[in-house]
Amino acid sequence: MEQRAFNFSAGPAGLPLPVLEKIQRDLLVYPGAGASVMEISHRSKTFAAIHEQAKSNIKQLLNLPDNYHVLFAQGGATMQFTMIGMNFLQGKSADYIDCGAWAKKAIEEAKKFGTARVCWTGKAENYKRMPKTPDLDLDANAAFVHMTSNETIQGIEFFDEPETGSVPLIADASSDFLSRPIDISKYALLYAGAQKNVGPSGVAVAIIRDDMLERVPAGLPSLLDYRLLQENDSLYNTPPCFAIYVVALTTQWLLDEMGGLAGIEAHNRKKAAILYDAIDQSGGFYVGHAERDSRSLMNVTFVLANKDLEGEFIAQAKAAGLDELKGHRSVGGCRASIYNAMPLAGCEALAQFMRDFQQKHG
Ligand SMILES: *Cc1c(COP(=O)(O)O)cnc(C)c1O
């Protein structure tokens, strides 16, 4: 078999090797089912158990209070932008924190359903940091406040939730979901496309508090109605069964092998420190994008001071088995995405490569 590269893809991103091996083992026959997970009814006992496992693992990892529901929806995080507008804006005004590329997309979608009021923007600073609560111009009557907990493209992350008082806080956590412990009780709704940290694309996880479901207006398109989704336990129609199965395996791996969210946070901090140290100790050869206290633990963004070397850096890294280091097409530069599944050895190999490359070209 061909060698697996260290895959720094921003998404869909690498999955834990033990999870892939388990999928491979069970691919033709899932134990007891006589068929693969792709080939059985979503109403079968086998799938019900898989679905239950995915939900209960997420509950356990987040220490989820009983007034929250774990839902699986289709359409990725982008469809959540739409659902939030349809379900909770309804012509009203909500506060959006404009902290980067994904926030902007969420805002553009929300405008179709009401007023998406920008309560802070990092645009003038080229999205180098997350705001603190006092930076925000919050409207006490807003329908909700929307934040992006990790801006995947800019590589900046929130480490303190904004204090929004009685206004519900909604978070797009697509690229840092289940990467460290959070106080979930601060959120009314937290959602994530699975393909960065917890599974393949095709499913989004939405964790929603009871009182939000009461706000959902009648008559929404069925698949875009959070209340209907909850009332049907995410099975109003055929869900993305295989993707949910992988979420069950990935969350089980977090619990059994990585020490839950506290364990994975320690692991993720160590990994990120290796790369940020390599940047900081390069004497300006590599330049990080984010301000220090907003540096993402998931997406490490940087440029080479000598832009002419960037193409060579990315190409040589690829040849050395360090793949997908090109920054997003909208911002350029380099980006190492180091989600939960990236092993420590991948970050060590990249840091060593960075030092070697600098020695040759510095
Ligand atoms: C990847 C990403 C999205 C878009 O996810 P899709 O599942 O492709 O819709 C949205 N928000 C953030 C923060 C992301 O990282």
Tab-separated table of C-alpha atoms and ligand atoms in Angstrom:
chain	number	residue	atom	x	y	z
A	1	MET	CA	0.000	0.000	0.000
A	2	GLU	CA	1.123	3.552	-0.677
A	3	GLN	CA	2.384	5.568	2.281
A	4	ARG	CA	-0.033	8.003	3.948
A	5	ALA	CA	1.292	11.581	3.949
A	6	PHE	CA	1.050	13.945	6.883
A	7	ASN	CA	-2.074	15.653	5.674
A	8	PHE	CA	-2.435	19.318	6.664
A	9	SER	CA	-5.664	19.760	4.698
A	10	ALA	CA	-8.101	22.349	6.077
A	11	GLY	CA	-11.110	20.204	5.221
A	12	PRO	CA	-12.152	17.613	4.504
A	13	ALA	CA	-9.302	16.788	6.811
A	14	GLY	CA	-7.458	13.758	8.095
A	15	LEU	CA	-9.225	11.199	10.244
A	16	PRO	CA	-7.571	9.249	13.064
A	17	LEU	CA	-5.810	6.176	11.721
A	18	PRO	CA	-7.468	3.810	14.245
A	19	VAL	CA	-10.848	5.083	13.019
A	20	LEU	CA	-9.965	4.426	9.373
A	21	GLU	CA	-8.713	0.957	10.289
A	22	LYS	CA	-11.953	0.170	12.092
A	23	ILE	CA	-13.964	1.368	9.089
A	24	GLN	CA	-11.844	-0.852	6.875
A	25	ARG	CA	-12.379	-3.878	9.105
A	26	ASP	CA	-16.147	-3.349	9.205
A	27	LEU	CA	-16.586	-2.154	5.644
A	28	LEU	CA	-17.971	-5.348	4.125
A	29	VAL	CA	-19.812	-6.611	7.193
A	30	TYR	CA	-20.661	-4.478	10.187
A	31	PRO	CA	-20.720	-6.900	13.129
A	32	GLY	CA	-24.165	-8.451	13.452
A	33	ALA	CA	-25.637	-6.644	10.446
A	34	GLY	CA	-24.670	-8.983	7.614
A	35	ALA	CA	-23.948	-5.916	5.471
A	36	SER	CA	-22.050	-2.640	5.580
A	37	VAL	CA	-23.330	0.469	7.343
A	38	MET	CA	-24.048	1.944	3.883
A	39	GLU	CA	-26.433	-0.861	3.062
A	40	ILE	CA	-28.789	-1.063	6.023
A	41	SER	CA	-31.955	0.782	6.954
A	42	HIS	CA	-31.648	3.972	8.936
A	43	ARG	CA	-34.542	2.565	10.982
A	44	SER	CA	-32.703	-0.675	11.763
A	45	LYS	CA	-31.604	-1.632	15.271
A	46	THR	CA	-27.996	-1.606	14.120
A	47	PHE	CA	-28.144	1.963	12.863
A	48	ALA	CA	-30.182	3.076	15.886
A	49	ALA	CA	-27.340	1.870	18.107
A	50	ILE	CA	-24.719	3.679	16.000
A	51	HIS	CA	-26.773	6.896	16.044
A	52	GLU	CA	-27.263	6.595	19.804
A	53	GLN	CA	-23.535	6.055	20.297
A	54	ALA	CA	-22.679	9.182	18.285
A	55	LYS	CA	-25.135	11.268	20.313
A	56	SER	CA	-24.162	9.908	23.696
A	57	ASN	CA	-20.439	10.262	22.992
A	58	ILE	CA	-20.927	13.933	22.117
A	59	LYS	CA	-23.066	14.392	25.249
A	60	GLN	CA	-20.388	12.800	27.365
A	61	LEU	CA	-17.515	14.742	25.798
A	62	LEU	CA	-19.251	18.099	26.234
A	63	ASN	CA	-20.853	17.264	29.555
A	64	LEU	CA	-24.107	18.275	27.943
A	65	PRO	CA	-26.973	19.319	30.248
A	66	ASP	CA	-30.355	17.630	29.692
A	67	ASN	CA	-31.924	20.704	28.094
A	68	TYR	CA	-29.703	20.354	25.017
A	69	HIS	CA	-30.238	18.150	21.973
A	70	VAL	CA	-27.652	16.698	19.595
A	71	LEU	CA	-28.947	16.898	16.018
A	72	PHE	CA	-27.471	15.726	12.735
A	73	ALA	CA	-28.326	17.775	9.650
A	74	GLN	CA	-27.266	17.728	6.035
A	75	GLY	CA	-25.895	20.560	3.937
A	76	GLY	CA	-22.783	21.229	6.007
A	77	ALA	CA	-22.121	24.310	8.093
A	78	THR	CA	-23.284	26.480	5.203
A	79	MET	CA	-26.808	25.080	5.462
A	80	GLN	CA	-26.678	25.963	9.160
A	81	PHE	CA	-26.111	29.602	8.115
A	82	THR	CA	-29.418	29.334	6.238
A	83	MET	CA	-31.284	27.461	8.975
A	84	ILE	CA	-30.259	30.015	11.596
A	85	GLY	CA	-31.643	32.792	9.431
A	86	MET	CA	-34.894	30.970	8.734
A	87	ASN	CA	-35.489	29.707	12.240
A	88	PHE	CA	-34.338	32.634	14.381
A	89	LEU	CA	-34.121	35.847	12.357
A	90	GLN	CA	-37.586	36.075	10.803
A	91	GLY	CA	-37.195	39.718	9.858
A	92	LYS	CA	-35.620	40.677	13.174
A	93	SER	CA	-32.073	41.867	13.828
A	94	ALA	CA	-29.190	39.750	15.084
A	95	ASP	CA	-25.614	40.682	15.968
A	96	TYR	CA	-22.861	39.056	13.947
A	97	ILE	CA	-19.189	39.156	14.870
A	98	ASP	CA	-17.276	39.633	11.630
A	99	CYS	CA	-14.016	37.900	12.451
A	100	GLY	CA	-13.101	36.487	9.047
A	101	ALA	CA	-14.058	34.642	5.913
A	102	TRP	CA	-16.622	32.251	7.387
A	103	ALA	CA	-18.265	34.952	9.492
A	104	LYS	CA	-18.700	36.977	6.304
A	105	LYS	CA	-20.429	34.081	4.597
A	106	ALA	CA	-22.725	33.601	7.578
A	107	ILE	CA	-23.584	37.323	7.484
A	108	GLU	CA	-24.328	37.321	3.750
A	109	GLU	CA	-26.728	34.411	4.187
A	110	ALA	CA	-28.415	35.901	7.262
A	111	LYS	CA	-29.206	39.122	5.368
A	112	LYS	CA	-31.726	37.163	3.326
A	113	PHE	CA	-33.824	36.607	6.450
A	114	GLY	CA	-33.514	39.840	8.422
A	115	THR	CA	-30.887	42.279	9.642
A	116	ALA	CA	-27.407	40.922	10.177
A	117	ARG	CA	-25.934	43.747	12.220
A	118	VAL	CA	-22.140	43.662	12.433
A	119	CYS	CA	-21.320	44.241	16.110
A	120	TRP	CA	-17.564	44.060	15.526
A	121	THR	CA	-15.344	43.657	12.524
A	122	GLY	CA	-11.694	42.706	12.280
A	123	LYS	CA	-11.588	43.735	8.633
A	124	ALA	CA	-9.423	46.869	9.031
A	125	GLU	CA	-6.828	44.773	10.906
A	126	ASN	CA	-6.943	42.087	8.239
A	127	TYR	CA	-8.605	39.635	10.639
A	128	LYS	CA	-5.592	39.055	12.874
A	129	ARG	CA	-7.421	38.653	16.157
A	130	MET	CA	-10.673	37.798	17.875
A	131	PRO	CA	-12.467	40.542	19.821
A	132	LYS	CA	-12.943	40.669	23.592
A	133	THR	CA	-16.387	41.315	25.031
A	134	PRO	CA	-15.769	45.074	25.623
A	135	ASP	CA	-14.874	45.437	21.919
A	136	LEU	CA	-18.384	44.388	20.893
A	137	ASP	CA	-21.162	46.855	20.144
A	138	LEU	CA	-24.012	44.617	21.288
A	139	ASP	CA	-27.715	45.277	20.831
A	140	ALA	CA	-29.592	44.136	23.953
A	141	ASN	CA	-32.638	43.394	21.787
A	142	ALA	CA	-30.832	41.270	19.205
A	143	ALA	CA	-32.431	37.937	18.326
A	144	PHE	CA	-29.024	36.331	18.922
A	145	VAL	CA	-25.295	36.928	18.677
A	146	HIS	CA	-23.414	34.874	16.101
A	147	MET	CA	-19.715	34.075	16.467
A	148	THR	CA	-17.249	31.861	14.627
A	149	SER	CA	-15.204	30.129	17.311
A	150	ASN	CA	-12.330	29.390	14.940
A	151	GLU	CA	-11.764	31.170	11.651
A	152	THR	CA	-10.321	28.375	9.561
A	153	ILE	CA	-8.936	30.573	6.793
A	154	GLN	CA	-7.290	33.300	8.904
A	155	GLY	CA	-6.185	30.947	11.680
A	156	ILE	CA	-7.643	32.807	14.648
A	157	GLU	CA	-9.599	31.314	17.526
A	158	PHE	CA	-11.791	32.541	20.396
A	159	PHE	CA	-10.562	31.381	23.781
A	160	ASP	CA	-13.157	33.310	25.809
A	161	GLU	CA	-16.782	33.308	24.775
A	162	PRO	CA	-18.263	36.780	24.405
A	163	GLU	CA	-20.582	37.672	27.276
A	164	THR	CA	-23.952	38.316	25.683
A	165	GLY	CA	-26.177	38.522	28.765
A	166	SER	CA	-29.662	37.248	28.021
A	167	VAL	CA	-29.154	37.337	24.241
A	168	PRO	CA	-28.666	33.764	22.926
A	169	LEU	CA	-25.165	33.003	21.695
A	170	ILE	CA	-24.822	30.957	18.486
A	171	ALA	CA	-21.456	29.607	17.384
A	172	ASP	CA	-20.084	28.187	14.185
A	173	ALA	CA	-17.574	25.739	15.672
A	174	SER	CA	-16.893	23.882	12.436
A	175	SER	CA	-13.131	23.932	12.727
A	176	ASP	CA	-12.604	23.589	16.476
A	177	PHE	CA	-15.501	21.349	17.488
A	178	LEU	CA	-14.498	18.863	20.213
A	179	SER	CA	-10.893	20.079	20.156
A	180	ARG	CA	-10.901	21.316	23.777
A	181	PRO	CA	-13.321	21.617	26.702
A	182	ILE	CA	-15.845	24.445	26.460
A	183	ASP	CA	-18.648	25.637	28.714
A	184	ILE	CA	-21.519	24.566	26.498
A	185	SER	CA	-24.075	26.232	28.797
A	186	LYS	CA	-22.943	29.588	27.374
A	187	TYR	CA	-24.309	28.618	23.954
A	188	ALA	CA	-27.891	28.451	22.766
A	189	LEU	CA	-26.795	26.717	19.568
A	190	LEU	CA	-23.404	25.440	18.514
A	191	TYR	CA	-22.902	23.786	15.155
A	192	ALA	CA	-20.137	22.267	13.082
A	193	GLY	CA	-19.678	20.696	9.693
A	194	ALA	CA	-18.117	17.325	10.521
A	195	GLN	CA	-15.299	17.288	7.995
A	196	LYS	CA	-12.679	19.145	10.023
A	197	ASN	CA	-12.625	17.437	13.379
A	198	VAL	CA	-15.169	14.666	13.664
A	199	GLY	CA	-15.918	12.857	10.436
A	200	PRO	CA	-16.431	13.011	6.692
A	201	SER	CA	-18.352	15.768	4.948
A	202	GLY	CA	-22.061	15.251	4.510
A	203	VAL	CA	-23.220	15.839	8.044
A	204	ALA	CA	-23.333	18.822	10.366
A	205	VAL	CA	-23.733	18.469	14.115
A	206	ALA	CA	-26.026	21.007	15.791
A	207	ILE	CA	-26.256	21.213	19.561
A	208	ILE	CA	-29.311	23.185	20.465
A	209	ARG	CA	-30.924	24.323	23.709
A	210	ASP	CA	-34.620	23.631	24.359
A	211	ASP	CA	-35.731	27.247	24.495
A	212	MET	CA	-34.425	27.871	20.971
A	213	LEU	CA	-36.741	25.200	19.606
A	214	GLU	CA	-39.731	27.101	20.998
A	215	ARG	CA	-38.807	30.085	18.805
A	216	VAL	CA	-39.004	28.146	15.551
A	217	PRO	CA	-41.904	29.487	13.449
A	218	ALA	CA	-44.446	27.141	11.889
A	219	GLY	CA	-44.378	26.299	8.220
A	220	LEU	CA	-40.661	26.202	7.477
A	221	PRO	CA	-39.392	23.834	4.774
A	222	SER	CA	-39.244	20.491	6.576
A	223	LEU	CA	-35.539	19.788	6.346
A	224	LEU	CA	-34.647	23.322	7.451
A	225	ASP	CA	-36.784	23.242	10.592
A	226	TYR	CA	-34.796	22.634	13.782
A	227	ARG	CA	-37.908	21.680	15.740
A	228	LEU	CA	-38.981	19.086	13.205
A	229	LEU	CA	-35.438	17.715	13.119
A	230	GLN	CA	-35.457	17.393	16.920
A	231	GLU	CA	-38.968	15.913	17.094
A	232	ASN	CA	-37.837	13.234	14.650
A	233	ASP	CA	-34.500	12.635	16.362
A	234	SER	CA	-32.662	13.679	13.143
A	235	LEU	CA	-34.531	10.945	11.240
A	236	TYR	CA	-37.239	12.938	9.445
A	237	ASN	CA	-35.743	11.537	6.261
A	238	THR	CA	-32.763	9.282	5.560
A	239	PRO	CA	-29.808	10.838	7.354
A	240	PRO	CA	-26.192	10.600	6.158
A	241	CYS	CA	-25.833	7.234	7.890
A	242	PHE	CA	-22.241	6.518	6.987
A	243	ALA	CA	-21.061	9.971	8.066
A	244	ILE	CA	-22.867	9.602	11.404
A	245	TYR	CA	-21.203	6.192	11.844
A	246	VAL	CA	-17.775	7.811	11.385
A	247	VAL	CA	-18.719	10.522	13.900
A	248	ALA	CA	-19.562	7.728	16.369
A	249	LEU	CA	-16.128	6.153	15.818
A	250	THR	CA	-14.211	9.425	16.014
A	251	THR	CA	-15.907	10.499	19.229
A	252	GLN	CA	-15.317	7.014	20.677
A	253	TRP	CA	-11.626	7.416	19.807
A	254	LEU	CA	-11.593	10.768	21.641
A	255	LEU	CA	-13.072	9.126	24.720
A	256	ASP	CA	-11.095	5.877	24.721
A	257	GLU	CA	-7.702	6.866	23.377
A	258	MET	CA	-7.258	10.615	23.725
A	259	GLY	CA	-8.552	11.267	27.235
A	260	GLY	CA	-11.679	13.174	26.219
A	261	LEU	CA	-11.589	16.901	25.591
A	262	ALA	CA	-9.060	17.710	28.329
A	263	GLY	CA	-6.722	15.119	26.873
A	264	ILE	CA	-7.115	16.249	23.292
A	265	GLU	CA	-6.647	19.890	24.329
A	266	ALA	CA	-3.275	19.117	25.913
A	267	HIS	CA	-2.318	17.203	22.774
A	268	ASN	CA	-3.507	20.012	20.479
A	269	ARG	CA	-1.687	22.695	22.507
A	270	LYS	CA	1.547	20.732	22.283
A	271	LYS	CA	1.160	20.322	18.515
A	272	ALA	CA	0.388	24.008	17.917
A	273	ALA	CA	3.287	25.130	20.136
A	274	ILE	CA	5.729	23.133	18.023
A	275	LEU	CA	4.690	25.047	14.902
A	276	TYR	CA	4.329	28.495	16.468
A	277	ASP	CA	7.758	28.030	18.073
A	278	ALA	CA	9.206	27.184	14.671
A	279	ILE	CA	7.734	30.436	13.332
A	280	ASP	CA	8.816	32.547	16.314
A	281	GLN	CA	12.341	31.149	16.345
A	282	SER	CA	12.921	31.714	12.631
A	283	GLY	CA	14.117	35.289	13.103
A	284	GLY	CA	11.466	36.600	10.721
A	285	PHE	CA	11.994	34.044	7.940
A	286	TYR	CA	8.460	32.794	8.668
A	287	VAL	CA	5.865	35.346	9.743
A	288	GLY	CA	2.701	34.266	11.592
A	289	HIS	CA	-0.604	35.901	10.646
A	290	ALA	CA	-2.491	35.863	13.950
A	291	GLU	CA	-1.873	37.956	17.025
A	292	ARG	CA	-0.493	35.826	19.816
A	293	ASP	CA	-3.554	35.514	22.048
A	294	SER	CA	-5.807	34.669	19.093
A	295	ARG	CA	-3.538	32.058	17.536
A	296	SER	CA	-5.629	29.105	16.452
A	297	LEU	CA	-4.767	25.684	17.814
A	298	MET	CA	-6.254	24.194	14.655
A	299	ASN	CA	-5.048	26.264	11.681
A	300	VAL	CA	-1.547	27.697	11.804
A	301	THR	CA	-1.300	30.478	9.194
A	302	PHE	CA	1.969	32.050	8.125
A	303	VAL	CA	3.841	33.537	5.190
A	304	LEU	CA	7.469	33.427	4.152
A	305	ALA	CA	9.048	36.886	4.438
A	306	ASN	CA	10.487	36.217	0.996
A	307	LYS	CA	7.286	35.553	-0.955
A	308	ASP	CA	9.262	34.219	-3.917
A	309	LEU	CA	10.163	31.146	-1.876
A	310	GLU	CA	6.603	30.198	-0.977
A	311	GLY	CA	5.903	28.037	-4.009
A	312	GLU	CA	9.119	26.140	-3.518
A	313	PHE	CA	8.428	25.723	0.197
A	314	ILE	CA	5.019	24.189	-0.466
A	315	ALA	CA	6.270	21.963	-3.293
A	316	GLN	CA	9.286	20.665	-1.383
A	317	ALA	CA	7.162	20.035	1.699
A	318	LYS	CA	4.785	17.973	-0.419
A	319	ALA	CA	7.694	15.971	-1.808
A	320	ALA	CA	8.761	15.331	1.799
A	321	GLY	CA	5.331	13.897	2.660
A	322	LEU	CA	3.928	17.096	4.214
A	323	ASP	CA	0.831	17.735	2.151
A	324	GLU	CA	-1.707	20.540	1.671
A	325	LEU	CA	0.219	23.467	3.156
A	326	LYS	CA	-1.020	26.063	0.690
A	327	GLY	CA	-3.120	28.791	2.313
A	328	HIS	CA	-6.720	29.347	1.253
A	329	ARG	CA	-7.053	30.791	-2.245
A	330	SER	CA	-8.581	33.991	-0.801
A	331	VAL	CA	-5.611	34.886	1.438
A	332	GLY	CA	-2.581	33.014	0.086
A	333	GLY	CA	0.476	32.161	2.161
A	334	CYS	CA	0.729	28.885	4.032
A	335	ARG	CA	-1.599	27.114	6.399
A	336	ALA	CA	-1.004	23.990	8.433
A	337	SER	CA	-4.300	22.572	9.644
A	338	ILE	CA	-3.634	20.377	12.633
A	339	TYR	CA	-7.015	19.148	13.805
A	340	ASN	CA	-7.507	16.426	16.420
A	341	ALA	CA	-6.387	13.632	14.111
A	342	MET	CA	-2.989	15.158	13.246
A	343	PRO	CA	-0.359	13.251	15.214
A	344	LEU	CA	2.403	15.001	17.128
A	345	ALA	CA	4.893	13.454	14.707
A	346	GLY	CA	3.318	15.416	11.841
A	347	CYS	CA	3.938	18.742	13.583
A	348	GLU	CA	7.460	17.700	14.540
A	349	ALA	CA	8.205	16.712	10.947
A	350	LEU	CA	6.857	20.014	9.630
A	351	ALA	CA	8.834	22.077	12.170
A	352	GLN	CA	12.006	20.215	11.225
A	353	PHE	CA	11.270	20.747	7.544
A	354	MET	CA	10.788	24.485	8.188
A	355	ARG	CA	14.163	24.719	9.925
A	356	ASP	CA	15.911	22.759	7.179
A	357	PHE	CA	14.316	24.836	4.448
A	358	GLN	CA	15.362	28.046	6.174
A	359	GLN	CA	18.924	26.802	6.524
A	360	LYS	CA	19.092	26.169	2.787
A	361	HIS	CA	17.457	29.456	1.789
A	362	GLY	CA	17.953	31.855	4.691
B	1	LIG	C1	-15.418	24.697	6.613
B	1	LIG	C2	-16.181	25.724	7.358
B	1	LIG	C3	-17.482	26.080	6.996
B	1	LIG	C4	-18.186	25.522	5.773
B	1	LIG	O1	-18.511	24.215	5.969
B	1	LIG	P1	-19.375	23.401	4.869
B	1	LIG	O2	-19.646	22.144	5.614
B	1	LIG	O3	-18.515	23.248	3.672
B	1	LIG	O4	-20.601	24.170	4.594
B	1	LIG	C5	-18.143	27.018	7.759
B	1	LIG	N1	-17.563	27.573	8.828
B	1	LIG	C6	-16.304	27.270	9.207
B	1	LIG	C7	-15.713	27.913	10.413
B	1	LIG	C8	-15.584	26.332	8.482
B	1	LIG	O5	-14.329	26.012	8.866
